[in-house]
Coordinates of C-alpha atoms in Angstrom, one line a residue:
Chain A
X259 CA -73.2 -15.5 10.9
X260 CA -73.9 -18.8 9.7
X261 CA -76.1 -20.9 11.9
X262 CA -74.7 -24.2 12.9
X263 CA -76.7 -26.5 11.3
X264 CA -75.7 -29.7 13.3
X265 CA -76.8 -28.7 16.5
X266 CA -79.6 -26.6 18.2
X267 CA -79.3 -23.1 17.5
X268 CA -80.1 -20.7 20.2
X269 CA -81.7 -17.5 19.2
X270 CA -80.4 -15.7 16.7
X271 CA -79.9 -12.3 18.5
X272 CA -78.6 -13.5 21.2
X273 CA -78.8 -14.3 24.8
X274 CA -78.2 -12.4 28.5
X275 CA -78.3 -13.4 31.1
X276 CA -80.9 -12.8 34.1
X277 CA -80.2 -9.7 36.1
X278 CA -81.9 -9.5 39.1
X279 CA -83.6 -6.9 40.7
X280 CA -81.4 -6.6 44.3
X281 CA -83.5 -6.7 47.7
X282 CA -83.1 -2.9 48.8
X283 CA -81.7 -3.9 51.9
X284 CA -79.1 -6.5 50.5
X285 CA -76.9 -3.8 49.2
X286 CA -74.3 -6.2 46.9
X287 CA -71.1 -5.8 48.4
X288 CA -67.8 -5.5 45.8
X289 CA -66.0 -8.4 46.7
X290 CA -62.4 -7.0 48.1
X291 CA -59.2 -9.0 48.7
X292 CA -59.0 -10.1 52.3
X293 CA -56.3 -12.1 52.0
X294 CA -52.7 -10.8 51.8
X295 CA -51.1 -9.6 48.5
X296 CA -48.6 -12.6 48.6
X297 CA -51.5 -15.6 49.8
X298 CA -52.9 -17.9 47.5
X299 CA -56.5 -19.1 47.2
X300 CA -57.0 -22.3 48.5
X301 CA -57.3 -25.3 45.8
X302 CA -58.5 -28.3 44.7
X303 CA -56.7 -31.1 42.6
X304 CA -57.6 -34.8 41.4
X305 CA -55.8 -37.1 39.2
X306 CA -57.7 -39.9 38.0
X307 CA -60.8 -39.0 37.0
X308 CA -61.6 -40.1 33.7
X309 CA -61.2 -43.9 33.3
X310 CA -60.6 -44.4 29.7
X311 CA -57.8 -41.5 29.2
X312 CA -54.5 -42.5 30.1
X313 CA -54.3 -39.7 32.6
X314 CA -57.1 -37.2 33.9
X315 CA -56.9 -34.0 35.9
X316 CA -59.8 -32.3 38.1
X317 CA -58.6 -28.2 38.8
X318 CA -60.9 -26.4 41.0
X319 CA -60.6 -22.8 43.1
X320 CA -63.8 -22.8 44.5
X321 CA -65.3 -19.8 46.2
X322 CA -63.3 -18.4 49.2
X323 CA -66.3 -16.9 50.9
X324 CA -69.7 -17.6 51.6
X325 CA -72.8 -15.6 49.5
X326 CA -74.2 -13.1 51.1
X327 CA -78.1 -14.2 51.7
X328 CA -80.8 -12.8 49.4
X329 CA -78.9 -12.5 46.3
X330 CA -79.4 -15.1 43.4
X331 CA -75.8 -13.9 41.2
X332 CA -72.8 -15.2 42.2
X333 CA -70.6 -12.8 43.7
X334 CA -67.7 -14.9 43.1
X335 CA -66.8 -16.6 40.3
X336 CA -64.7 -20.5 40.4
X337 CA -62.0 -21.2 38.0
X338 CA -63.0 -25.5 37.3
X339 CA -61.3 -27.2 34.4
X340 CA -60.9 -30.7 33.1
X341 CA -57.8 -32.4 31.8
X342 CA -57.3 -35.5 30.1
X343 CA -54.1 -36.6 28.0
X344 CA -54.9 -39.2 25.5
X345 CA -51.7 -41.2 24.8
X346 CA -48.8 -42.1 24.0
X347 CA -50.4 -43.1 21.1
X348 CA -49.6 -44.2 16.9
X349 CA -49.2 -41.1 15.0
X350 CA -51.9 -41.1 11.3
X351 CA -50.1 -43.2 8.9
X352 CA -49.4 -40.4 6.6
X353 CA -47.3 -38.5 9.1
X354 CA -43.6 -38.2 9.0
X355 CA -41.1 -40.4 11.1
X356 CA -40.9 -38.3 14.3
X357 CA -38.1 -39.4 16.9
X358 CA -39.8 -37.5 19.8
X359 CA -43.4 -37.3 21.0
X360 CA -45.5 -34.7 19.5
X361 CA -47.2 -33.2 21.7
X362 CA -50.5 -31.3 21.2
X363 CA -52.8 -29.1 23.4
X364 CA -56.3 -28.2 23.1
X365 CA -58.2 -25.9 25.2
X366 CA -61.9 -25.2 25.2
X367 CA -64.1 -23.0 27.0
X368 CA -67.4 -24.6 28.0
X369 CA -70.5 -22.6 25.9
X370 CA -71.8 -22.1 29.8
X371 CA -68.7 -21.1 31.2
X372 CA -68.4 -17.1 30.6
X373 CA -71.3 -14.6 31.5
X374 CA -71.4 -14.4 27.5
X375 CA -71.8 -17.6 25.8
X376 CA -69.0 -18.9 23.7
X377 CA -69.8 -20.9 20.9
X378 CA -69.0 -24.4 20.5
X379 CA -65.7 -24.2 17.6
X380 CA -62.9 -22.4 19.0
X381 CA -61.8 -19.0 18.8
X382 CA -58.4 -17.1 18.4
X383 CA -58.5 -16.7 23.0
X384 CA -58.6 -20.8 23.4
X385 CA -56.4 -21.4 20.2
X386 CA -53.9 -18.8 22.1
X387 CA -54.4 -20.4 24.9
X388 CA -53.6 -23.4 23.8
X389 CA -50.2 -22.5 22.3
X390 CA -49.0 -21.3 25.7
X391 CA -49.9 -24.1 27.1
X392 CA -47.7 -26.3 24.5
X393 CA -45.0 -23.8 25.4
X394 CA -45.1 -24.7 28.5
X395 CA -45.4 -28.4 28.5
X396 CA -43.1 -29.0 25.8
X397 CA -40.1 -27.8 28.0
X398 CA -41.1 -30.4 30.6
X399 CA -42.0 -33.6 28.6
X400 CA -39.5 -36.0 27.7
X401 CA -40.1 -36.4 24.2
X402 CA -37.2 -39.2 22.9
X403 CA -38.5 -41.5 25.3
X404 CA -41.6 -42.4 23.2
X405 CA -40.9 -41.9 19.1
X406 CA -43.5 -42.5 16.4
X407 CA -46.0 -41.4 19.1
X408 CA -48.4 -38.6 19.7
X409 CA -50.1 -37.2 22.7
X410 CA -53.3 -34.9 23.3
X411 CA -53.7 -33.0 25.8
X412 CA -57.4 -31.7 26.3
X413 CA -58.7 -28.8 28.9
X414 CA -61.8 -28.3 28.9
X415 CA -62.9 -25.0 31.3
X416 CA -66.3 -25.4 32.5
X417 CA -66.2 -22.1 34.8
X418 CA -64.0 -19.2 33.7
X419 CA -63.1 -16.6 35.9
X420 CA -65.1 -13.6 34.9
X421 CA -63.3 -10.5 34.4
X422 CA -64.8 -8.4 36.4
X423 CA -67.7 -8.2 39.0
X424 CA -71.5 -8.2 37.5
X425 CA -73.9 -8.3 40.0
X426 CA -76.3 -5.9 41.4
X427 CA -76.3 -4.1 37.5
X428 CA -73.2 -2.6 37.8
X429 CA -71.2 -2.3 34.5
X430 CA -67.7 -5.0 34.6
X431 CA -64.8 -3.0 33.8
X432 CA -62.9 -6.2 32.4
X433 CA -59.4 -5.3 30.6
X434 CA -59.1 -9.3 29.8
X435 CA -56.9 -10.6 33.2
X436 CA -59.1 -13.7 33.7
X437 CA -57.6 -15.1 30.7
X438 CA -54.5 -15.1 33.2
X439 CA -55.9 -17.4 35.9
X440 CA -57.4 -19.3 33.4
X441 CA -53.7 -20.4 31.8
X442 CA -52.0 -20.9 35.5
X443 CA -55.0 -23.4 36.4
X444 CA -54.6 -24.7 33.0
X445 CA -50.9 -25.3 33.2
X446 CA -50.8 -26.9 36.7
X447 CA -54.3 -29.4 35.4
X448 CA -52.1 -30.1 32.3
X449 CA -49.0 -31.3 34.4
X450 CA -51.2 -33.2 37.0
X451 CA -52.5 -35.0 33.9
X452 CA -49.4 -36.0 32.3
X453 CA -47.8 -37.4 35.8
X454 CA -51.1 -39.3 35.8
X455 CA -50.5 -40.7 32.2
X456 CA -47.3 -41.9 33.2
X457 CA -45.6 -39.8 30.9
X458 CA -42.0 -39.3 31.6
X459 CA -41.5 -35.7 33.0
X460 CA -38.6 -33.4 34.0
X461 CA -40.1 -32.0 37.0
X462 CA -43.6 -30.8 38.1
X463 CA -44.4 -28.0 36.2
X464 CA -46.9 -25.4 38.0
X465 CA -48.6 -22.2 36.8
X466 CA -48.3 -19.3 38.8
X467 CA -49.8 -15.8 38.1
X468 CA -49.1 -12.2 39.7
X469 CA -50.6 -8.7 39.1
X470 CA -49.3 -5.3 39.1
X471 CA -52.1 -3.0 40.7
X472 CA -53.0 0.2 41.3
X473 CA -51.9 0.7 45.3
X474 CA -55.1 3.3 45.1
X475 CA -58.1 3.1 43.4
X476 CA -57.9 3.7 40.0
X477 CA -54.6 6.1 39.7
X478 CA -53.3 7.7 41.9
X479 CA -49.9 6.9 42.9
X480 CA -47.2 5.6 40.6
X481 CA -45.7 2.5 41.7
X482 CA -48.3 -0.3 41.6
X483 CA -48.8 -2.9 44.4
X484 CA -48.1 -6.5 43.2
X485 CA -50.5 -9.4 44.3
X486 CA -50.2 -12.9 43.8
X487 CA -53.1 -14.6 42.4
X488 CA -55.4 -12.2 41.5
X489 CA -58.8 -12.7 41.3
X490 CA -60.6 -10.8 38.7
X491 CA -63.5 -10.0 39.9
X492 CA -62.1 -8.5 42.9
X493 CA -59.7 -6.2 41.3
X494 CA -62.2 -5.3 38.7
X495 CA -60.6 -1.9 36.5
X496 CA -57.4 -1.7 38.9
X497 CA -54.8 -4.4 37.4
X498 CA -52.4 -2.7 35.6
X499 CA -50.0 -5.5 34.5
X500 CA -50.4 -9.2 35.0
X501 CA -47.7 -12.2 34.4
X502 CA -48.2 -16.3 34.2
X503 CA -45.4 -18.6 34.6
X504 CA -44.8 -22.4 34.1
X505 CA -42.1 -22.9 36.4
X506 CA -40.1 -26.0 37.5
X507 CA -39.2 -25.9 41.0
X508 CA -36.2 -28.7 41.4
X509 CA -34.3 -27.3 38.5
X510 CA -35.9 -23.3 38.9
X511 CA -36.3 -22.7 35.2
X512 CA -39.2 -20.9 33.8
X513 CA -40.7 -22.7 30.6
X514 CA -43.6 -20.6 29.6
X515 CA -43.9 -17.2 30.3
X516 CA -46.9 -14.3 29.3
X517 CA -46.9 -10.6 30.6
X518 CA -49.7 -8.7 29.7
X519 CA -50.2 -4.8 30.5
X520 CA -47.5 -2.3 31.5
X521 CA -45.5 -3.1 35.0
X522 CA -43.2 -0.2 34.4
X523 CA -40.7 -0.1 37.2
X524 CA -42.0 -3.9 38.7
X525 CA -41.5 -6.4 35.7
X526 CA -38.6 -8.1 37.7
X527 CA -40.6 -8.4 41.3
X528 CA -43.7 -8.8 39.1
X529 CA -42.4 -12.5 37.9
X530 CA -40.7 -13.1 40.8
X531 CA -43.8 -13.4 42.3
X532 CA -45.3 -15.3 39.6
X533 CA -42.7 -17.9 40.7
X534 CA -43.6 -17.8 44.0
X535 CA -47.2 -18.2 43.0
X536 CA -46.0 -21.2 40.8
X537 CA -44.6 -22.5 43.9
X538 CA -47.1 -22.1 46.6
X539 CA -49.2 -24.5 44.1
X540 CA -46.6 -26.9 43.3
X541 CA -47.3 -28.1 47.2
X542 CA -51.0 -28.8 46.2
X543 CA -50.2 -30.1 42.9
X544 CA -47.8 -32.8 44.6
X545 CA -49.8 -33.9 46.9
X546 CA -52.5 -34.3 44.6
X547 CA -50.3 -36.9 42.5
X548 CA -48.7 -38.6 45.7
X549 CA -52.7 -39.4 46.5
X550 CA -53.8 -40.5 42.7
X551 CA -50.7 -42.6 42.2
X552 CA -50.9 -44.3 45.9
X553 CA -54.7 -44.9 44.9
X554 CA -53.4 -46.7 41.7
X555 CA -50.9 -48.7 43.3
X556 CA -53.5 -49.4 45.8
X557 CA -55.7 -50.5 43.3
X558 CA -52.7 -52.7 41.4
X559 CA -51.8 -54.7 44.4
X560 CA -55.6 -55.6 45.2
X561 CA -56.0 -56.9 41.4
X562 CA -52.6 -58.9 42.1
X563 CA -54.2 -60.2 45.2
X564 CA -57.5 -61.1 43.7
X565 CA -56.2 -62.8 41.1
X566 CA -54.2 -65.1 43.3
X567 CA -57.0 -66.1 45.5
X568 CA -59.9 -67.9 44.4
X569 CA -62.5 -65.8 42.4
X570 CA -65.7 -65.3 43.8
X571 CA -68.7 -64.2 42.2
X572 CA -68.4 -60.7 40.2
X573 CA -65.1 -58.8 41.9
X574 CA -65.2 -55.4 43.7
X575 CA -63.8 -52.9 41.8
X576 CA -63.0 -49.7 43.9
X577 CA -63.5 -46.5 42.4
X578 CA -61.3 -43.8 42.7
X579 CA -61.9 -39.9 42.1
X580 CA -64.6 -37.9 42.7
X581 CA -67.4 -40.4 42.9
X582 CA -67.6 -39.8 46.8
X583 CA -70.2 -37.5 46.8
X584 CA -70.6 -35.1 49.7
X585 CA -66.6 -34.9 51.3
X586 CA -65.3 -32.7 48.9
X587 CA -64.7 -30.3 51.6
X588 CA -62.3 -32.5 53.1
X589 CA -59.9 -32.8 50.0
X590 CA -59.5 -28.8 50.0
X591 CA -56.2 -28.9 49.9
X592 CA -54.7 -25.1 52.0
X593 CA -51.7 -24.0 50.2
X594 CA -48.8 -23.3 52.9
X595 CA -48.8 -19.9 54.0
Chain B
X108 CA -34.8 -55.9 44.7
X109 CA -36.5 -53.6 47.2
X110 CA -39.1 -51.1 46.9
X111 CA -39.9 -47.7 49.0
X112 CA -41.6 -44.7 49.2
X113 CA -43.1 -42.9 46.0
X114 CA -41.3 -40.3 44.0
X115 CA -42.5 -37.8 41.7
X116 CA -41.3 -36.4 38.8
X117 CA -38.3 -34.2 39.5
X118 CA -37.5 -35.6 42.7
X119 CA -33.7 -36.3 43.5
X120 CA -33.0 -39.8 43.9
X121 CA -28.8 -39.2 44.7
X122 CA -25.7 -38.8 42.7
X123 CA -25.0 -40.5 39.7
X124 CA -22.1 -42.1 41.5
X125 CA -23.4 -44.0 43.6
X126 CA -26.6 -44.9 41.0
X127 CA -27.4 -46.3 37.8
X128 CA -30.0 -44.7 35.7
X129 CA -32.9 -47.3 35.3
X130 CA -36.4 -47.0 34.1
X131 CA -38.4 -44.2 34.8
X132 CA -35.1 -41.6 35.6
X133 CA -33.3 -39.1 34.4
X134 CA -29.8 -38.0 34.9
X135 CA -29.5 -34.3 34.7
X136 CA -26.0 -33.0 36.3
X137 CA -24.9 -35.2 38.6
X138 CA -27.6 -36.3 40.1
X139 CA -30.7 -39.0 39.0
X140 CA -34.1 -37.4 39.1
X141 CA -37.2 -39.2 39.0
X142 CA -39.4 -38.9 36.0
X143 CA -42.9 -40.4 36.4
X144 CA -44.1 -41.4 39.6
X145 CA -44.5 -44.4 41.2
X146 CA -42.9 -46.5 43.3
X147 CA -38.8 -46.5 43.5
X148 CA -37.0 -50.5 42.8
X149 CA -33.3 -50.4 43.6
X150 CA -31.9 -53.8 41.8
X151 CA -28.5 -54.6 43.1
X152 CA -26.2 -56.1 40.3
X153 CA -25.4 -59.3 39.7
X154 CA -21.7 -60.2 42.0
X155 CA -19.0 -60.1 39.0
X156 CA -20.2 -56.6 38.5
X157 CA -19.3 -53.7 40.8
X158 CA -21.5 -51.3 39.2
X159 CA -23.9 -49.2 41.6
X160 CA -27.5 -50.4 42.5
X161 CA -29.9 -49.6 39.5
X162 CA -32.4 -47.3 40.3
X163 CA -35.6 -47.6 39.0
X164 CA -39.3 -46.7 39.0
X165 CA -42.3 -48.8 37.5
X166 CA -45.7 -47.0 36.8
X167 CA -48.4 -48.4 38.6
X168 CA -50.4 -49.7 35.2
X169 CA -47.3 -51.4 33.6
X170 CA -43.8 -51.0 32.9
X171 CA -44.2 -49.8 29.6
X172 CA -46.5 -47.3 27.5
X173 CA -44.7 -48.3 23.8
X174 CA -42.9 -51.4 22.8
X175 CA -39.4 -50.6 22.6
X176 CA -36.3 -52.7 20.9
X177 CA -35.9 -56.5 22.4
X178 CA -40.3 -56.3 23.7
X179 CA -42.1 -59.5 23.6
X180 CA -45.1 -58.3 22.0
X181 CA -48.5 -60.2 21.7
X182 CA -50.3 -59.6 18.2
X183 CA -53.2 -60.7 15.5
X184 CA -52.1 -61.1 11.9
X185 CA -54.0 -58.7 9.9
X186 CA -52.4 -59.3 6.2
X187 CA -49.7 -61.3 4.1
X188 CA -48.2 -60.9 1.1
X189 CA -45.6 -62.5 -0.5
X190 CA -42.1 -60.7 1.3
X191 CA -44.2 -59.8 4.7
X192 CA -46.4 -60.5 7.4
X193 CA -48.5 -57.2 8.5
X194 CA -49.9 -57.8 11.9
X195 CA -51.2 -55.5 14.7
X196 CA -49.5 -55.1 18.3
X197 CA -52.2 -55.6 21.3
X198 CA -50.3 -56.5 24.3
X199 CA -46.8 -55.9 25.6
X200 CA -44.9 -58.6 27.4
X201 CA -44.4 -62.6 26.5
X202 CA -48.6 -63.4 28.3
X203 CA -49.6 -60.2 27.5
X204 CA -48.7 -58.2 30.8
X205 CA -49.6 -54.7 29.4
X206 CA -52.8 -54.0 26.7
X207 CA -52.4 -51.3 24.4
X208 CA -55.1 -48.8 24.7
X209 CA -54.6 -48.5 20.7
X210 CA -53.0 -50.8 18.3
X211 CA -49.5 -50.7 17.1
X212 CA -48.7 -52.1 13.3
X213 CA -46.1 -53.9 12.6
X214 CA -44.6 -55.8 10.2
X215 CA -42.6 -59.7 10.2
X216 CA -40.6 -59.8 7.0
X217 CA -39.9 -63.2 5.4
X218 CA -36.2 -63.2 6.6
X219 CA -37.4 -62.8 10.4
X220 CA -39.5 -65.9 10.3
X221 CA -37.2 -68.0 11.1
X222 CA -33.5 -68.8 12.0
X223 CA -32.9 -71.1 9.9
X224 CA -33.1 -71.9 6.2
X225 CA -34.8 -68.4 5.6
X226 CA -34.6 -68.2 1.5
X227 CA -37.1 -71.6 1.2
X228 CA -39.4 -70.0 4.3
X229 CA -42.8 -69.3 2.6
X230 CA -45.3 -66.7 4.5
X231 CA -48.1 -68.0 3.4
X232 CA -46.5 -71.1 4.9
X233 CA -46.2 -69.2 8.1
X234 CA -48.7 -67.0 9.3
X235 CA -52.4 -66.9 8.2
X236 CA -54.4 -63.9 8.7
X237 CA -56.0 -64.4 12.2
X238 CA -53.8 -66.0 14.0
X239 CA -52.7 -65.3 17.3
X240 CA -48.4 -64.7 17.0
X241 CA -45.5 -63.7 19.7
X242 CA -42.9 -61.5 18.5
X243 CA -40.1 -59.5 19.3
X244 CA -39.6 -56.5 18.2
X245 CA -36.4 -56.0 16.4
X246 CA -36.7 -52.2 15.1
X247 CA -38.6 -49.0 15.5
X248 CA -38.8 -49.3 11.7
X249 CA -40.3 -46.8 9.2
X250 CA -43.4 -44.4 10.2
X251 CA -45.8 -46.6 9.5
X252 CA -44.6 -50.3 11.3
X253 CA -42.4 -51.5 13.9
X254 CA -40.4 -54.3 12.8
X255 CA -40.8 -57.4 14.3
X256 CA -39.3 -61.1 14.5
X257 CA -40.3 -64.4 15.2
X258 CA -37.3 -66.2 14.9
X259 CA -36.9 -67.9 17.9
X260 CA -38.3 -71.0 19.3
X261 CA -40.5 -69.5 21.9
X262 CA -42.3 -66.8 19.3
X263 CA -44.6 -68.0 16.2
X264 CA -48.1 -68.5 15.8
X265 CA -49.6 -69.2 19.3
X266 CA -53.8 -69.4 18.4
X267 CA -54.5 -70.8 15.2
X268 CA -58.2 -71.3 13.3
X269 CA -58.2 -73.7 10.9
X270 CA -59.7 -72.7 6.9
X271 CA -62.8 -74.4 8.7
X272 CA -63.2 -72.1 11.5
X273 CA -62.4 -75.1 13.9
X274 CA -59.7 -74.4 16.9
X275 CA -56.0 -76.1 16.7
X276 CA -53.9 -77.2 18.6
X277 CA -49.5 -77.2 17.9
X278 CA -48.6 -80.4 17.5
X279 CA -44.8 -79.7 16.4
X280 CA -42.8 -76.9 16.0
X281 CA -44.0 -76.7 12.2
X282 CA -47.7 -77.8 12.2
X283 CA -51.3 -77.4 13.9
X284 CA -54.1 -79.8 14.3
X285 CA -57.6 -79.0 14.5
X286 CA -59.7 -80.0 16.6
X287 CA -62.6 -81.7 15.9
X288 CA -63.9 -81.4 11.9
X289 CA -61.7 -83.2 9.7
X290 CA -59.0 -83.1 12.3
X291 CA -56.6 -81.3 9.3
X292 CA -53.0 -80.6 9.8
X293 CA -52.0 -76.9 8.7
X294 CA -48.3 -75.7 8.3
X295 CA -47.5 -72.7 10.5
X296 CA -44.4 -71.2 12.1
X297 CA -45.2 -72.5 15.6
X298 CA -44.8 -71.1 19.0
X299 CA -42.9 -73.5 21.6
X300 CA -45.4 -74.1 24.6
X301 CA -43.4 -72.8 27.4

């Protein structure tokens, strides 16, 4: 392979990651679902955070549970990604007349966000990625609302979900279902964006995701048990199918939808709980735009007021997003259940 | 005009009946739904009409993201030529409510200039490149500009610098002064000082 001459090369043969020799009395435990099959993982969502896009998006599902002492891996993986929608803005002057906004979506793993490095141009997963993610986004924007214009939208993951489970030495299993995850988050940072933006929308859309599983361990009987949200890494080698749906929940239509695996009997349930998935989140991802756009208005009305009264010395300017450092853990937003 | 609580995209506002789409809804069925979010306006008509309340919503940063037919826009003159002014829209709204976060082009041909007397109007005569001009846009236009128009008495050139790099001043609705210098009169299509 060619090496990148515009940036630092890392080595040629490649990199791995440190394994680390496991205390002998710290057995690694497999992470195993605790929650309920139809209980989401709790969230975090913040519009707002980019200053000069038109409209930013923070997507976070932090860890659910605490490490176990004397182990240095992460047991659990986080799903974190970035949005920010650039426009609407003047299409290249060579483009055609367009009467509707042309939307485009871009998604990009972090080089540090996978157990194996990615590299930095993108490959056929994000540019997939990516086209399900337009799927989904172009059956909520309004696009004759803003002609002659163009909008980006730009993810950018900086922790995937890793397929499977890798520490203590033991081999991941993978099969591809963080990919899933990855799209839902995407979908529901996407639409958080766009609201932010001030984009005209039909509805909220929200990404939801469900799996089809092995009710044993690996085989055993027939009919699969179907979980919402599945994290990879603690059904490593026992997802047999797995759906993600954009869904809108004022008009109930489905805009984007992507089944991977075989659900044999279960594809109906299967993305009926997908919706429900898309739902749960839909809560979170509302009240995350109720709390950016009261922030903005907030911040509108004390410009209006300032600028009334006399100016004094340099003004205050009040910054919104995640610049408070240390309360994060209050703006964990619990999905109903 | 009254405004309440916020509403978010795909929120149901009432029936069509008894509301008027405004900005920032949709209608779909019989119902209005919200379609950005922000704060809901209802404007009442004015008494001969007996049209429902309009219902509208207003983003936060501005009213508008893309000048649309009938927009006071705020621009600089980037080039003239003989038929056309070529100029570059900053700023939405008649003081400039609303800066674009990219510039728009547009174009003021000779026959927008003015009202009057339009087949003796020279651009040159007009609009220098530089100057400081309120328009309206008339037309979406082709892919590359908007089309604009200054033909009304409140829209023209409204900053001027003289050949000499001096500041002027409007001193009638056809002329600027400078300031200073040589004190210079320069013909433009001047903006009336509301």
């Amino acid at each position: 392979m060619q090496s990148d001459r515009r940036r630092l090369n890392p080595p040629p043969g490649g990199t791995a990651p440190p394994v680390f020799a496991t205390v002998p009395d710290a057995k690694p435990q497999r992470p195993t679902r605790t929650r309920k099959p139809d209980e989401h993982r709790k969230l975090f969502l913040r519009t707002g955070i980019v200053p000069s896009a038109s409209g930013s998006a923070y997507y976070e599902i932090p860890p659910q549970q605490q490490q176990q002492t004397g182990l240095l891996v992460p047991q659990r993986s986080s799903l974190k990604i970035t949005c920010t929608v650039h426009g609407p803005r003047p299409l290249p002057r060579n483009a055609a007349f367009s009467p509707n906004l042309l939307l485009s979506a871009h998604v990009k793993f972090a080089p540090f966000a996978t157990h194996n490095r990615r590299g930095y141009v993108r490959d056929a997963s994000e540019r997939d990625l990516g086209a399900h993610l337009e799927t989904a986004l172009r059956g909520v924007v309004i696009g004759e609302r803003f002609p002659k214009s163009g909008c980006e939208v730009v993810l950018t993951i900086l922790d995937g979900e890793e397929d499977g489970w890798g520490a203590g030495g033991t081999e991941v299993k993978g099969g591809g279902w963080g990919i899933m995850t990855v799209l839902a988050g995407c979908i529901t940072a996407a639409s958080a964006a766009l609201v932010d933006a001030g984009i005209d929308c039909v509805d909220l859309i929200s990404g939801g995701v469900a799996a089809v599983k092995y009710a044993g361990r690996h085989g055993g009987q027939e009919d699969g048990v179907v979980v919402l949200d599945p994290a990879p890494s603690e059904h490593d080698g026992e997802i047999m199918a797995a759906c993600v749906v954009g869904y809108l929940q004022s008009r109930d239509e489905v805009t984007e939808m992507w089944m991977k695996g075989d659900a044999g009997t279960q594809v109906q349930t299967l993305i009926d709980e997908a919706v429900k998935a898309a739902s749960l989140v839909r809560a979170v991802l509302a009240e995350a735009v109720k709390d950016g756009v009261q922030a903005k208005v907030g911040e509108a009305e004390d410009e209006a007021a300032m600028a009334g009264s006399a100016k004094e010395g340099k003004g205050k300017r009040r910054c919104s997003g995640i610049y408070e450092a240390g309360h994060l853990d209050d703006l964990l937003v619990r999905t109903p259940f | 005009m009254s405004s309440s609580a916020i509403a978010l995209p795909g929120q149901d506002l009432g029936p069509v009946s008894s509301n008027t789409v405004g900005a920032g809804t949709h209608v779909y069925g019989d119902h209005l739904f919200a379609s950005i979010a922000g704060p809901v306006h209802t404007t009442a008509p004015k008494p001969p009409s007996k049209a429902p309340p309009t219902l509208s919503i207003t983003r936060p940063t501005g009213a508008l993201l893309l000048p649309e037919v009938g927009t006071t826009v705020l621009g600089r003159i980037t080039r003239t030529n003989a038929r056309q002014a070529n100029f570059s829209i900053l700023a939405l709204g008649s003081t400039g409510d609303v800066v674009l976060a990219e510039p728009l082009p547009a174009i003021i041909r000779q026959q927008d200039i003015r009202l009057t007397e339009i087949d003796k109007i020279t651009v040159a005569g007009s609009f220098r490149v530089g100057d400081v001009v309120r328009a309206v846009v008339i037309s979406l236009g082709d892919e590359r500009a908007y089309f604009a128009s200054t033909a009304r008495d409140e829209l023209g050139v409204v900053m001027a610098v003289s050949e000499g790099g001096n500041r002027m001043v409007p001193i009638s609705w056809r002329e600027f002064e400078e300031v200073g210098g040589t004190g210079k009169k320069e013909a433009r299509k001047v903006a009336k000082v509301v």
